[in-house]
Amino acid sequence: MDDRAKKKKQVDWVTFIISGGLLVLFVIASVFNEKLVGKWISESFTFTAKYFGAFWQVLLLVMFVIGLILAFSKYGQVRLGKIERPENGNFRWIAMILCTLLASGGVFWAAAGPMYHYLTTPPLFTGIEEGTMAAAFPAMAQSYLHWGFTAWASLGTLTTIVLMYAHYHKGYPLKPRTFLYPMFGKKIFKNSFIGSLADIVSIVATAAGTIGPIGFLGLQVGYGLEAVWGVPNTFLTQSLIIIFLVVIASISAATGIEHGIQWLSRINVSLVIVLMGVMLILGPTLFIIDLFLGSQAFYLQNFLSMSLYRVDQAWLGSWTIFFWGWFIGYGPMMAMFISRISRGRTIRELIIAVSIIAPIVSNFWFTVVGGTGIFYEMENPGAVSTALNESGMPATVMAIMDQIPLGLALAIGFIIVSVVFVATTADSMSYTVAVTLSGTDEPNRLNRVFWALMFGAVAVSLLAIGEETVGTLQNFIVVTAAPVSLLLLPSLWDAPRIAKKMAKEQNIIGKK
């Protein structure tokens, strides 16, 4: 009984009420005056993309480079989490990491992103003719950039090092404000306005980034059910899909990382491997392999120029800056989640898993799905692009499946993977929000379930308002990412300093 009372006291009610209240107010305002809210979000998005875009591009690139330097230096041997052996096996660990970013949009963006860039060549490569084999390589490379090395590096490399040191080695709470501990010291935890603000903006950004994919899942699976079984794609159908998803996420979040989240992640990655294998065998196998190798080479060759491209501001706002804002918004919670599952790992293992292995797997997944679409579009113009142009992203996956033998079975597989993917995002994010509010890596079970249910409830209400509101909420992610990016910035110098300090403590380098 005393233990329960202690857990209840641990909940930061001020942060809980403000962050949850902001989401509720957003929905209420959208119901009463959707146009005004949409205009405000659009104007804020334009401002943020204009004044923070270049900063984000440099931030993510430098974060990736510093991570690689740490990983392949003597500091890579530093062991994190204050235990000698990892708590999770390699497959389970990497599966849970993969299901963080990839789950937020790995199905619909893997199909639609490459197709968009194939039909309309990115501005950096305007000399390449659209809709040709030559256009396939920059199309895939652009998708690799948006879901590749720098994107993953923002989620849990340098920030994870800072957080794991402060939490597991120094005993401070597992909260976004803890990123500021090396700068502000202990006072960041005691009635600190800056500390509370760090927690609140991180929760709001994460919630917005999670609610968007949940709402979009309702649209995507609703379209898939109609295409496969003729189930009417109505608001009721979409709502039932989301309710089903939220029930899965709630059960998983309630059982914790050791059971539900870990099990769901393993199932998810296993399903993706099966789908990739079947698509490789039944689809254009040699084309996919050649496209992956060629696009990977193209990506590496143009990595710097793509990462720092600044000419077409409108295009950047719709693509690169939007994705960077989305992933930066996820950054603090992802770092918390990866910190929780990475105890006993070395800095080298952490950086290689998050910044290299996960992006390469992600790139191959994009090539199998998006590359298959490009192949059939080249063979028969309009086979995939017609569905994309007329019905949007939800239709792209189904249009690709229509071209492959056993397409119906694969379409069903993609519907299942979509649900499990987003359920994984919802449960891991509800877990990390609950961790933020409690400051412990074992938050109250009801707290975890509440946030999973709230994500679903807001997504359903947004679908009731209209499909455009989901897009508006995703733009809202970019606005909330502005303060979050400032929260991530100190890790550029704090992580190397902490790595050096821990290397001395662990006798990896000599003490002076």
Coordinates of C-alpha atoms in Angstrom, one line a residue, residues 35-208:
K35 CA -10.2 27.0 -40.2
L36 CA -8.7 29.4 -37.6
V37 CA -6.7 26.6 -36.0
G38 CA -5.6 25.3 -39.4
K39 CA -4.4 28.9 -40.4
W40 CA -2.5 29.3 -37.1
I41 CA -0.8 25.9 -37.5
S42 CA 0.0 26.6 -41.1
E43 CA 1.6 30.0 -40.3
S44 CA 3.5 28.6 -37.4
F45 CA 4.7 25.8 -39.6
T46 CA 6.0 28.2 -42.2
F47 CA 7.8 30.3 -39.6
T48 CA 9.4 27.3 -37.9
A49 CA 10.5 25.8 -41.2
K50 CA 12.0 29.1 -42.3
Y51 CA 13.9 30.0 -39.2
F52 CA 14.7 26.5 -37.8
G53 CA 15.2 24.5 -41.0
A54 CA 18.9 25.1 -41.5
F55 CA 19.6 24.6 -37.8
W56 CA 17.9 21.2 -37.8
Q57 CA 19.8 20.1 -40.9
V58 CA 23.1 20.9 -39.3
L59 CA 22.1 19.6 -35.9
L60 CA 21.1 16.1 -37.2
L61 CA 24.2 15.9 -39.4
V62 CA 26.6 16.9 -36.6
M63 CA 24.8 14.6 -34.1
F64 CA 25.4 11.7 -36.5
V65 CA 29.1 12.5 -37.1
I66 CA 29.9 13.0 -33.4
G67 CA 28.2 9.6 -32.7
L68 CA 30.4 7.8 -35.3
I69 CA 33.5 9.4 -33.9
L70 CA 32.6 8.3 -30.3
A71 CA 31.7 4.8 -31.5
F72 CA 34.9 4.1 -33.4
S73 CA 37.2 5.7 -30.8
K74 CA 38.4 4.2 -27.5
Y75 CA 35.3 5.8 -25.9
G76 CA 33.2 3.2 -27.8
Q77 CA 34.2 0.7 -25.2
V78 CA 32.3 2.6 -22.4
R79 CA 29.5 0.5 -21.0
L80 CA 26.2 2.2 -20.2
G81 CA 23.6 1.6 -17.6
K82 CA 25.8 0.4 -14.7
I83 CA 25.4 -3.3 -15.4
E84 CA 28.0 -5.6 -17.0
R85 CA 25.7 -7.6 -19.3
P86 CA 22.8 -6.4 -21.5
E87 CA 19.3 -7.1 -20.3
N88 CA 18.0 -7.9 -23.8
G89 CA 19.4 -10.2 -26.5
N90 CA 20.6 -8.7 -29.7
F91 CA 17.5 -9.6 -31.8
R92 CA 15.0 -8.4 -29.2
W93 CA 17.0 -5.2 -28.6
I94 CA 17.3 -4.3 -32.3
A95 CA 13.7 -5.3 -32.9
M96 CA 12.5 -2.8 -30.3
I97 CA 14.8 -0.1 -31.7
L98 CA 13.6 -0.7 -35.3
C99 CA 10.0 -0.4 -34.2
T100 CA 10.5 3.1 -32.9
L101 CA 11.0 5.2 -36.0
L102 CA 9.9 2.7 -38.7
A103 CA 6.6 2.0 -36.9
S104 CA 5.6 5.7 -37.1
G105 CA 5.3 5.6 -40.9
G106 CA 7.2 2.7 -42.4
V107 CA 4.4 1.3 -44.4
F108 CA 2.7 4.2 -46.1
W109 CA 5.9 6.3 -46.5
A110 CA 7.8 3.2 -47.8
A111 CA 5.3 2.9 -50.6
A112 CA 4.4 6.6 -51.3
G113 CA 7.7 8.4 -50.7
P114 CA 9.8 6.7 -53.4
M115 CA 6.9 7.0 -55.8
Y116 CA 6.5 10.7 -55.2
H117 CA 10.2 11.3 -55.8
Y118 CA 10.3 9.0 -58.9
L119 CA 7.4 10.9 -60.5
T120 CA 8.7 14.3 -59.5
T121 CA 12.5 14.4 -59.2
P122 CA 13.8 16.1 -56.1
P123 CA 15.0 19.7 -56.9
L124 CA 18.7 18.8 -56.2
F125 CA 18.5 16.4 -59.1
T126 CA 16.3 18.2 -61.6
G127 CA 18.6 17.4 -64.5
I128 CA 17.5 13.8 -64.3
E129 CA 14.4 13.0 -66.4
E130 CA 11.4 12.0 -64.3
G131 CA 9.8 8.6 -64.6
T132 CA 13.0 6.9 -66.0
M133 CA 15.3 4.3 -64.6
A134 CA 17.8 7.1 -64.0
A135 CA 15.2 8.8 -61.8
A136 CA 14.8 5.7 -59.6
F137 CA 18.2 6.1 -57.9
P138 CA 17.7 9.7 -56.6
A139 CA 14.1 8.8 -55.7
M140 CA 15.2 6.0 -53.4
A141 CA 18.2 8.0 -52.1
Q142 CA 15.9 10.9 -51.1
S143 CA 13.7 8.4 -49.1
Y144 CA 16.9 7.0 -47.6
L145 CA 17.9 10.5 -46.4
H146 CA 14.5 11.1 -44.8
W147 CA 14.5 7.7 -43.0
G148 CA 18.3 7.1 -42.9
F149 CA 21.4 7.7 -40.9
T150 CA 20.8 11.3 -39.6
A151 CA 17.1 10.6 -39.0
W152 CA 17.9 7.6 -36.7
A153 CA 20.8 9.4 -35.1
S154 CA 18.4 12.1 -33.7
L155 CA 16.4 9.4 -31.9
G156 CA 18.7 7.9 -29.4
T157 CA 22.5 8.2 -29.8
L158 CA 24.2 11.2 -28.0
T159 CA 21.0 12.0 -26.1
T160 CA 20.8 8.4 -24.8
I161 CA 24.4 8.6 -23.6
V162 CA 23.6 11.8 -21.6
L163 CA 20.3 10.3 -20.2
M164 CA 21.7 6.9 -19.3
Y165 CA 24.6 8.5 -17.4
A166 CA 22.3 10.9 -15.5
H167 CA 19.7 8.3 -14.7
Y168 CA 21.5 5.0 -14.1
H169 CA 24.9 6.3 -12.9
K170 CA 23.7 9.4 -11.0
G171 CA 20.2 8.4 -10.0
Y172 CA 18.3 11.3 -11.5
P173 CA 14.8 10.9 -13.0
L174 CA 14.2 9.5 -16.4
K175 CA 12.7 12.7 -17.9
P176 CA 13.4 15.1 -20.8
R177 CA 14.6 17.8 -18.3
T178 CA 17.4 15.4 -17.4
F179 CA 19.1 16.3 -20.8
L180 CA 19.8 19.7 -19.1
Y181 CA 21.3 18.2 -16.0
P182 CA 25.0 18.7 -17.2
M183 CA 24.2 22.3 -17.9
F184 CA 22.0 23.3 -14.9
G185 CA 22.9 20.7 -12.3
K186 CA 20.5 19.5 -9.6
K187 CA 18.3 22.6 -9.7
I188 CA 16.7 21.5 -13.0
F189 CA 14.8 18.9 -10.9
K190 CA 13.5 21.2 -8.1
N191 CA 10.5 23.3 -9.1
S192 CA 12.3 24.4 -12.2
F193 CA 10.2 26.4 -14.8
I194 CA 12.7 25.4 -17.6
G195 CA 12.6 21.8 -16.4
S196 CA 8.8 21.7 -16.5
L197 CA 8.8 23.4 -19.9
A198 CA 11.2 20.8 -21.3
D199 CA 8.9 17.9 -20.1
I200 CA 5.7 19.6 -21.4
V201 CA 7.0 20.4 -24.9
S202 CA 8.4 16.9 -25.2
I203 CA 5.1 15.3 -24.2
V204 CA 3.1 17.5 -26.6
A205 CA 5.5 16.9 -29.5
T206 CA 5.5 13.1 -28.9
A207 CA 1.7 13.0 -28.6
A208 CA 1.2 14.9 -31.8

